[in-house]
Amino acid sequence: MPRAGHGASPTVRPLAFSAGLRGRFTRGCIHLRADAPLATLSSALVGGGFGTAQHFCNFYVDKHYAGRMPSADLDRWLGQRDVDPAAAIAMMTAVKLKRAALHSAPLGRRERAVLTLATAGSGNAVDITAESADPGPGAGTINVFVFVDACLTPGAMVNACLSITEAKVAALSDERVVDAGSRTPATGTSTDCVSVAATQRGAPTPYAGSGTELGRAVGRTVYRAVRDSLRGGTEHCS
């Protein structure tokens, strides 16, 4: 079974996020660690649903990866990094991690209150509205991690996921990505994954959609990160 490699000894460095977030980038894994546990909502196999997490990992796997127990593989790879799966959100991707892209945005007076990390490939792009939505044979997925220095209600966390999806679709449209089967504009890939993490600092907000400053900041960073990653990325891993 293919293993997510760790590459050379990486440098841990602070990222452009107002609440404290550090990143370790290698060919085998992007590992982001928050200074304190964050409230989360995710579709990831490890850390899915509502919860809390301090570690956010995106593991690279070969495009022929066919693990029968991917969540168990992720747990094992986290253990190899001395990370407790109960404190983590972990995803996997066949997109080379050198194509990762990071974008931050201000929120109120805080210059870097929203941060998005994306790895995006379109090899199995699909139009979910097509009669026979069937991804192509190529490898590719869109993994999106969004960090927000704000206090989100559960509803606002869901609203943020909607904002992420809207921005992702806009990015795919502007990059003219199509479903190989239907030849219609793609809305994503068949294996997309998302994570929203919030510091829960400040006054609670019940909204994170396009009618809010927060939702628009999320949308802008996701749009730019997905487009940049599709084009080759702006974050270079060791």
PDB file of C-alpha atoms in Angstrom:
ATOM      1  CA  MET A   1       0.000   0.000   0.000  1.00  0.00           C
ATOM      2  CA  PRO A   2       1.395   3.441  -0.837  1.00  0.00           C
ATOM      3  CA  ARG A   3       2.540   5.457   2.127  1.00  0.00           C
ATOM      4  CA  ALA A   4       2.378   9.197   2.594  1.00  0.00           C
ATOM      5  CA  GLY A   5       6.042  10.178   2.675  1.00  0.00           C
ATOM      6  CA  HIS A   6       7.484  12.854   4.909  1.00  0.00           C
ATOM      7  CA  GLY A   7      10.211  14.263   2.660  1.00  0.00           C
ATOM      8  CA  ALA A   8      13.098  16.309   4.013  1.00  0.00           C
ATOM      9  CA  SER A   9      13.150  17.777   7.516  1.00  0.00           C
ATOM     10  CA  PRO A  10      10.860  20.795   7.172  1.00  0.00           C
ATOM     11  CA  THR A  11      10.956  24.216   8.740  1.00  0.00           C
ATOM     12  CA  VAL A  12       7.983  25.147  10.901  1.00  0.00           C
ATOM     13  CA  ARG A  13       6.997  28.730  10.244  1.00  0.00           C
ATOM     14  CA  PRO A  14       4.195  31.102  11.256  1.00  0.00           C
ATOM     15  CA  LEU A  15       1.447  31.695   8.725  1.00  0.00           C
ATOM     16  CA  ALA A  16      -0.511  34.857   7.941  1.00  0.00           C
ATOM     17  CA  PHE A  17      -3.301  34.300  10.463  1.00  0.00           C
ATOM     18  CA  SER A  18      -4.046  36.674  13.317  1.00  0.00           C
ATOM     19  CA  ALA A  19      -4.781  33.977  15.899  1.00  0.00           C
ATOM     20  CA  GLY A  20      -1.553  31.983  15.592  1.00  0.00           C
ATOM     21  CA  LEU A  21      -1.060  29.191  13.085  1.00  0.00           C
ATOM     22  CA  ARG A  22       2.145  27.446  12.055  1.00  0.00           C
ATOM     23  CA  GLY A  23       2.777  25.386   8.953  1.00  0.00           C
ATOM     24  CA  ARG A  24       5.127  22.525   8.135  1.00  0.00           C
ATOM     25  CA  PHE A  25       5.320  21.796   4.406  1.00  0.00           C
ATOM     26  CA  THR A  26       6.868  18.641   2.946  1.00  0.00           C
ATOM     27  CA  ARG A  27       6.277  16.579  -0.175  1.00  0.00           C
ATOM     28  CA  GLY A  28       4.308  14.062   1.886  1.00  0.00           C
ATOM     29  CA  CYS A  29       2.197  16.254   4.139  1.00  0.00           C
ATOM     30  CA  ILE A  30       1.094  19.794   4.830  1.00  0.00           C
ATOM     31  CA  HIS A  31       0.668  20.060   8.589  1.00  0.00           C
ATOM     32  CA  LEU A  32      -0.864  23.201  10.067  1.00  0.00           C
ATOM     33  CA  ARG A  33      -0.909  23.545  13.857  1.00  0.00           C
ATOM     34  CA  ALA A  34      -3.015  26.107  15.687  1.00  0.00           C
ATOM     35  CA  ASP A  35      -1.769  27.685  18.897  1.00  0.00           C
ATOM     36  CA  ALA A  36      -4.983  26.541  20.605  1.00  0.00           C
ATOM     37  CA  PRO A  37      -7.810  24.127  19.697  1.00  0.00           C
ATOM     38  CA  LEU A  38     -10.298  25.546  17.184  1.00  0.00           C
ATOM     39  CA  ALA A  39     -13.993  24.829  16.694  1.00  0.00           C
ATOM     40  CA  THR A  40     -14.417  22.874  13.474  1.00  0.00           C
ATOM     41  CA  LEU A  41     -16.855  21.588  10.898  1.00  0.00           C
ATOM     42  CA  SER A  42     -15.464  19.273   8.245  1.00  0.00           C
ATOM     43  CA  SER A  43     -16.268  16.544   5.742  1.00  0.00           C
ATOM     44  CA  ALA A  44     -12.869  14.875   6.359  1.00  0.00           C
ATOM     45  CA  LEU A  45     -12.593  11.163   7.157  1.00  0.00           C
ATOM     46  CA  VAL A  46     -10.659  12.059  10.321  1.00  0.00           C
ATOM     47  CA  GLY A  47     -12.239  14.896  12.281  1.00  0.00           C
ATOM     48  CA  GLY A  48     -15.468  14.955  10.270  1.00  0.00           C
ATOM     49  CA  GLY A  49     -18.606  16.718  11.510  1.00  0.00           C
ATOM     50  CA  PHE A  50     -18.633  19.302  14.315  1.00  0.00           C
ATOM     51  CA  GLY A  51     -15.777  19.148  16.769  1.00  0.00           C
ATOM     52  CA  THR A  52     -12.496  20.718  17.804  1.00  0.00           C
ATOM     53  CA  ALA A  53      -9.006  20.327  16.378  1.00  0.00           C
ATOM     54  CA  GLN A  54      -5.539  21.767  16.758  1.00  0.00           C
ATOM     55  CA  HIS A  55      -3.814  19.888  13.921  1.00  0.00           C
ATOM     56  CA  PHE A  56      -4.814  20.102  10.259  1.00  0.00           C
ATOM     57  CA  CYS A  57      -3.103  17.684   7.873  1.00  0.00           C
ATOM     58  CA  ASN A  58      -3.298  17.198   4.129  1.00  0.00           C
ATOM     59  CA  PHE A  59      -1.452  13.994   3.136  1.00  0.00           C
ATOM     60  CA  TYR A  60      -0.170  13.259  -0.344  1.00  0.00           C
ATOM     61  CA  VAL A  61      -0.913   9.805  -1.792  1.00  0.00           C
ATOM     62  CA  ASP A  62       0.011   8.322  -5.138  1.00  0.00           C
ATOM     63  CA  LYS A  63      -2.694   8.610  -7.787  1.00  0.00           C
ATOM     64  CA  HIS A  64      -3.043   4.814  -7.718  1.00  0.00           C
ATOM     65  CA  TYR A  65      -3.745   4.749  -3.982  1.00  0.00           C
ATOM     66  CA  ALA A  66      -6.507   2.236  -3.342  1.00  0.00           C
ATOM     67  CA  GLY A  67      -6.508   1.789   0.414  1.00  0.00           C
ATOM     68  CA  ARG A  68      -9.480  -0.172   1.698  1.00  0.00           C
ATOM     69  CA  MET A  69      -9.407   1.640   5.045  1.00  0.00           C
ATOM     70  CA  PRO A  70      -8.378   5.229   4.300  1.00  0.00           C
ATOM     71  CA  SER A  71      -9.393   6.512   7.736  1.00  0.00           C
ATOM     72  CA  ALA A  72      -7.147   3.896   9.348  1.00  0.00           C
ATOM     73  CA  ASP A  73      -4.305   4.944   7.045  1.00  0.00           C
ATOM     74  CA  LEU A  74      -4.805   8.565   8.054  1.00  0.00           C
ATOM     75  CA  ASP A  75      -4.804   7.624  11.745  1.00  0.00           C
ATOM     76  CA  ARG A  76      -1.535   5.742  11.230  1.00  0.00           C
ATOM     77  CA  TRP A  77       0.106   8.604   9.345  1.00  0.00           C
ATOM     78  CA  LEU A  78      -0.966  11.026  12.069  1.00  0.00           C
ATOM     79  CA  GLY A  79       0.559   8.724  14.655  1.00  0.00           C
ATOM     80  CA  GLN A  80       3.835   8.776  12.732  1.00  0.00           C
ATOM     81  CA  ARG A  81       3.788  12.547  13.224  1.00  0.00           C
ATOM     82  CA  ASP A  82       2.977  12.215  16.940  1.00  0.00           C
ATOM     83  CA  VAL A  83      -0.476  13.708  16.371  1.00  0.00           C
ATOM     84  CA  ASP A  84      -3.525  12.387  18.221  1.00  0.00           C
ATOM     85  CA  PRO A  85      -6.281  11.753  15.626  1.00  0.00           C
ATOM     86  CA  ALA A  86      -8.828  12.981  18.178  1.00  0.00           C
ATOM     87  CA  ALA A  87      -7.203  16.427  17.961  1.00  0.00           C
ATOM     88  CA  ALA A  88      -6.861  16.492  14.180  1.00  0.00           C
ATOM     89  CA  ILE A  89      -8.566  16.956  10.861  1.00  0.00           C
ATOM     90  CA  ALA A  90      -6.859  14.894   8.174  1.00  0.00           C
ATOM     91  CA  MET A  91      -7.436  14.639   4.439  1.00  0.00           C
ATOM     92  CA  MET A  92      -5.577  13.009   1.564  1.00  0.00           C
ATOM     93  CA  THR A  93      -4.952  14.073  -1.996  1.00  0.00           C
ATOM     94  CA  ALA A  94      -3.177  12.898  -5.134  1.00  0.00           C
ATOM     95  CA  VAL A  95      -2.452  16.527  -6.029  1.00  0.00           C
ATOM     96  CA  LYS A  96       1.256  17.242  -5.578  1.00  0.00           C
ATOM     97  CA  LEU A  97       1.575  19.403  -2.506  1.00  0.00           C
ATOM     98  CA  LYS A  98       3.903  21.865  -4.216  1.00  0.00           C
ATOM     99  CA  ARG A  99       0.678  23.058  -5.892  1.00  0.00           C
ATOM    100  CA  ALA A 100      -0.777  24.210  -2.575  1.00  0.00           C
ATOM    101  CA  ALA A 101      -1.917  27.820  -2.366  1.00  0.00           C
ATOM    102  CA  LEU A 102      -2.468  30.073   0.647  1.00  0.00           C
ATOM    103  CA  HIS A 103      -4.457  33.309   0.823  1.00  0.00           C
ATOM    104  CA  SER A 104      -5.437  35.510   3.762  1.00  0.00           C
ATOM    105  CA  ALA A 105      -7.915  38.373   4.090  1.00  0.00           C
ATOM    106  CA  PRO A 106      -8.773  41.079   6.639  1.00  0.00           C
ATOM    107  CA  LEU A 107     -11.848  41.165   8.813  1.00  0.00           C
ATOM    108  CA  GLY A 108     -12.644  44.468  10.438  1.00  0.00           C
ATOM    109  CA  ARG A 109      -9.428  45.859  11.891  1.00  0.00           C
ATOM    110  CA  ARG A 110      -7.657  42.516  11.852  1.00  0.00           C
ATOM    111  CA  GLU A 111      -5.509  42.281   8.755  1.00  0.00           C
ATOM    112  CA  ARG A 112      -5.211  38.488   8.645  1.00  0.00           C
ATOM    113  CA  ALA A 113      -8.389  37.148  10.227  1.00  0.00           C
ATOM    114  CA  VAL A 114      -9.222  34.664   7.456  1.00  0.00           C
ATOM    115  CA  LEU A 115      -6.753  32.181   5.989  1.00  0.00           C
ATOM    116  CA  THR A 116      -7.407  29.573   3.296  1.00  0.00           C
ATOM    117  CA  LEU A 117      -5.199  26.694   2.211  1.00  0.00           C
ATOM    118  CA  ALA A 118      -6.192  24.787  -0.919  1.00  0.00           C
ATOM    119  CA  THR A 119      -4.811  21.929  -2.978  1.00  0.00           C
ATOM    120  CA  ALA A 120      -6.757  21.588  -6.199  1.00  0.00           C
ATOM    121  CA  GLY A 121      -6.706  19.186  -9.101  1.00  0.00           C
ATOM    122  CA  SER A 122      -9.297  18.718 -11.822  1.00  0.00           C
ATOM    123  CA  GLY A 123      -8.478  15.283 -13.234  1.00  0.00           C
ATOM    124  CA  ASN A 124     -11.815  13.886 -12.071  1.00  0.00           C
ATOM    125  CA  ALA A 125     -13.859  17.074 -12.379  1.00  0.00           C
ATOM    126  CA  VAL A 126     -17.597  16.520 -12.397  1.00  0.00           C
ATOM    127  CA  ASP A 127     -20.776  18.522 -12.961  1.00  0.00           C
ATOM    128  CA  ILE A 128     -23.063  17.395 -10.152  1.00  0.00           C
ATOM    129  CA  THR A 129     -26.118  18.594 -12.129  1.00  0.00           C
ATOM    130  CA  ALA A 130     -25.388  16.452 -15.202  1.00  0.00           C
ATOM    131  CA  GLU A 131     -27.736  13.547 -15.890  1.00  0.00           C
ATOM    132  CA  SER A 132     -24.866  11.079 -15.718  1.00  0.00           C
ATOM    133  CA  ALA A 133     -22.390  12.792 -13.418  1.00  0.00           C
ATOM    134  CA  ASP A 134     -19.379  10.549 -13.847  1.00  0.00           C
ATOM    135  CA  PRO A 135     -15.840  11.691 -13.001  1.00  0.00           C
ATOM    136  CA  GLY A 136     -13.091  11.118 -15.496  1.00  0.00           C
ATOM    137  CA  PRO A 137     -10.286   8.606 -14.949  1.00  0.00           C
ATOM    138  CA  GLY A 138      -7.669  11.136 -13.847  1.00  0.00           C
ATOM    139  CA  ALA A 139      -6.565  11.808 -10.293  1.00  0.00           C
ATOM    140  CA  GLY A 140      -7.566  15.040  -8.662  1.00  0.00           C
ATOM    141  CA  THR A 141      -9.465  16.494  -5.753  1.00  0.00           C
ATOM    142  CA  ILE A 142     -10.028  19.881  -4.149  1.00  0.00           C
ATOM    143  CA  ASN A 143      -9.181  20.045  -0.456  1.00  0.00           C
ATOM    144  CA  VAL A 144      -9.919  23.354   1.264  1.00  0.00           C
ATOM    145  CA  PHE A 145      -8.999  24.388   4.814  1.00  0.00           C
ATOM    146  CA  VAL A 146     -10.428  27.720   6.030  1.00  0.00           C
ATOM    147  CA  PHE A 147      -9.387  29.354   9.308  1.00  0.00           C
ATOM    148  CA  VAL A 148     -11.435  32.195  10.755  1.00  0.00           C
ATOM    149  CA  ASP A 149     -10.619  34.422  13.726  1.00  0.00           C
ATOM    150  CA  ALA A 150     -14.261  34.878  14.719  1.00  0.00           C
ATOM    151  CA  CYS A 151     -17.021  33.292  16.800  1.00  0.00           C
ATOM    152  CA  LEU A 152     -19.336  31.245  14.575  1.00  0.00           C
ATOM    153  CA  THR A 153     -22.580  29.609  15.637  1.00  0.00           C
ATOM    154  CA  PRO A 154     -23.203  26.090  14.248  1.00  0.00           C
ATOM    155  CA  GLY A 155     -25.428  27.644  11.591  1.00  0.00           C
ATOM    156  CA  ALA A 156     -22.706  30.095  10.626  1.00  0.00           C
ATOM    157  CA  MET A 157     -20.247  27.196  10.266  1.00  0.00           C
ATOM    158  CA  VAL A 158     -22.616  25.590   7.768  1.00  0.00           C
ATOM    159  CA  ASN A 159     -23.066  28.970   6.084  1.00  0.00           C
ATOM    160  CA  ALA A 160     -19.277  29.224   5.732  1.00  0.00           C
ATOM    161  CA  CYS A 161     -19.240  25.838   3.979  1.00  0.00           C
ATOM    162  CA  LEU A 162     -21.805  27.214   1.522  1.00  0.00           C
ATOM    163  CA  SER A 163     -19.588  30.247   0.912  1.00  0.00           C
ATOM    164  CA  ILE A 164     -16.606  27.965   0.300  1.00  0.00           C
ATOM    165  CA  THR A 165     -18.604  25.945  -2.223  1.00  0.00           C
ATOM    166  CA  GLU A 166     -19.821  29.042  -4.072  1.00  0.00           C
ATOM    167  CA  ALA A 167     -16.266  30.357  -4.335  1.00  0.00           C
ATOM    168  CA  LYS A 168     -14.900  26.996  -5.464  1.00  0.00           C
ATOM    169  CA  VAL A 169     -17.486  26.756  -8.240  1.00  0.00           C
ATOM    170  CA  ALA A 170     -16.658  30.308  -9.361  1.00  0.00           C
ATOM    171  CA  ALA A 171     -12.957  29.416  -9.488  1.00  0.00           C
ATOM    172  CA  LEU A 172     -13.634  26.305 -11.555  1.00  0.00           C
ATOM    173  CA  SER A 173     -15.848  28.311 -13.906  1.00  0.00           C
ATOM    174  CA  ASP A 174     -13.219  30.993 -14.448  1.00  0.00           C
ATOM    175  CA  GLU A 175     -10.579  28.313 -15.053  1.00  0.00           C
ATOM    176  CA  ARG A 176     -12.993  26.732 -17.557  1.00  0.00           C
ATOM    177  CA  VAL A 177     -12.866  23.304 -15.950  1.00  0.00           C
ATOM    178  CA  VAL A 178     -15.453  20.928 -17.421  1.00  0.00           C
ATOM    179  CA  ASP A 179     -16.918  17.523 -16.691  1.00  0.00           C
ATOM    180  CA  ALA A 180     -15.196  15.202 -19.185  1.00  0.00           C
ATOM    181  CA  GLY A 181     -18.346  13.139 -19.657  1.00  0.00           C
ATOM    182  CA  SER A 182     -21.034  15.792 -20.073  1.00  0.00           C
ATOM    183  CA  ARG A 183     -18.731  18.573 -21.342  1.00  0.00           C
ATOM    184  CA  THR A 184     -20.603  20.960 -19.046  1.00  0.00           C
ATOM    185  CA  PRO A 185     -18.983  23.293 -16.483  1.00  0.00           C
ATOM    186  CA  ALA A 186     -17.634  21.359 -13.509  1.00  0.00           C
ATOM    187  CA  THR A 187     -18.920  22.107 -10.009  1.00  0.00           C
ATOM    188  CA  GLY A 188     -16.149  20.212  -8.233  1.00  0.00           C
ATOM    189  CA  THR A 189     -14.538  16.790  -8.208  1.00  0.00           C
ATOM    190  CA  SER A 190     -15.997  13.548  -6.893  1.00  0.00           C
ATOM    191  CA  THR A 191     -13.737  13.570  -3.827  1.00  0.00           C
ATOM    192  CA  ASP A 192     -13.694  17.195  -2.635  1.00  0.00           C
ATOM    193  CA  CYS A 193     -13.176  17.806   1.075  1.00  0.00           C
ATOM    194  CA  VAL A 194     -13.625  20.886   3.243  1.00  0.00           C
ATOM    195  CA  SER A 195     -12.772  22.112   6.720  1.00  0.00           C
ATOM    196  CA  VAL A 196     -13.829  25.282   8.548  1.00  0.00           C
ATOM    197  CA  ALA A 197     -12.028  26.159  11.800  1.00  0.00           C
ATOM    198  CA  ALA A 198     -12.904  29.112  14.027  1.00  0.00           C
ATOM    199  CA  THR A 199     -11.193  30.605  17.072  1.00  0.00           C
ATOM    200  CA  GLN A 200     -14.584  31.450  18.635  1.00  0.00           C
ATOM    201  CA  ARG A 201     -13.197  34.797  19.805  1.00  0.00           C
ATOM    202  CA  GLY A 202     -15.432  37.859  19.852  1.00  0.00           C
ATOM    203  CA  ALA A 203     -19.187  38.256  19.592  1.00  0.00           C
ATOM    204  CA  PRO A 204     -21.083  35.274  18.118  1.00  0.00           C
ATOM    205  CA  THR A 205     -22.185  35.642  14.512  1.00  0.00           C
ATOM    206  CA  PRO A 206     -25.007  33.535  13.043  1.00  0.00           C
ATOM    207  CA  TYR A 207     -24.101  34.254   9.423  1.00  0.00           C
ATOM    208  CA  ALA A 208     -21.126  33.690   7.126  1.00  0.00           C
ATOM    209  CA  GLY A 209     -22.673  34.070   3.692  1.00  0.00           C
ATOM    210  CA  SER A 210     -22.284  36.542   0.851  1.00  0.00           C
ATOM    211  CA  GLY A 211     -24.269  39.182   2.731  1.00  0.00           C
ATOM    212  CA  THR A 212     -21.580  39.427   5.409  1.00  0.00           C
ATOM    213  CA  GLU A 213     -18.032  40.751   5.539  1.00  0.00           C
ATOM    214  CA  LEU A 214     -16.941  37.382   6.909  1.00  0.00           C
ATOM    215  CA  GLY A 215     -18.557  35.386   4.109  1.00  0.00           C
ATOM    216  CA  ARG A 216     -17.046  37.607   1.430  1.00  0.00           C
ATOM    217  CA  ALA A 217     -13.596  37.302   3.021  1.00  0.00           C
ATOM    218  CA  VAL A 218     -13.955  33.528   3.024  1.00  0.00           C
ATOM    219  CA  GLY A 219     -15.149  33.600  -0.576  1.00  0.00           C
ATOM    220  CA  ARG A 220     -12.263  35.747  -1.798  1.00  0.00           C
ATOM    221  CA  THR A 221      -9.581  33.647  -0.167  1.00  0.00           C
ATOM    222  CA  VAL A 222     -11.081  30.352  -1.350  1.00  0.00           C
ATOM    223  CA  TYR A 223     -11.524  31.634  -4.896  1.00  0.00           C
ATOM    224  CA  ARG A 224      -7.915  32.841  -5.110  1.00  0.00           C
ATOM    225  CA  ALA A 225      -6.441  29.756  -3.450  1.00  0.00           C
ATOM    226  CA  VAL A 226      -8.338  27.281  -5.649  1.00  0.00           C
ATOM    227  CA  ARG A 227      -7.468  29.163  -8.830  1.00  0.00           C
ATOM    228  CA  ASP A 228      -3.818  29.472  -7.852  1.00  0.00           C
ATOM    229  CA  SER A 229      -3.582  25.780  -6.986  1.00  0.00           C
ATOM    230  CA  LEU A 230      -5.219  24.742 -10.252  1.00  0.00           C
ATOM    231  CA  ARG A 231      -2.621  26.855 -12.027  1.00  0.00           C
ATOM    232  CA  GLY A 232       0.297  25.256 -10.223  1.00  0.00           C
ATOM    233  CA  GLY A 233       0.306  26.658  -6.707  1.00  0.00           C
ATOM    234  CA  THR A 234       2.005  29.402  -4.758  1.00  0.00           C
ATOM    235  CA  GLU A 235       3.289  27.392  -1.787  1.00  0.00           C
ATOM    236  CA  HIS A 236       6.439  25.350  -2.375  1.00  0.00           C
ATOM    237  CA  CYS A 237       7.046  22.336  -0.168  1.00  0.00           C
ATOM    238  CA  SER A 238      10.475  21.042   0.828  1.00  0.00           C
TER     239      SER A 238
END
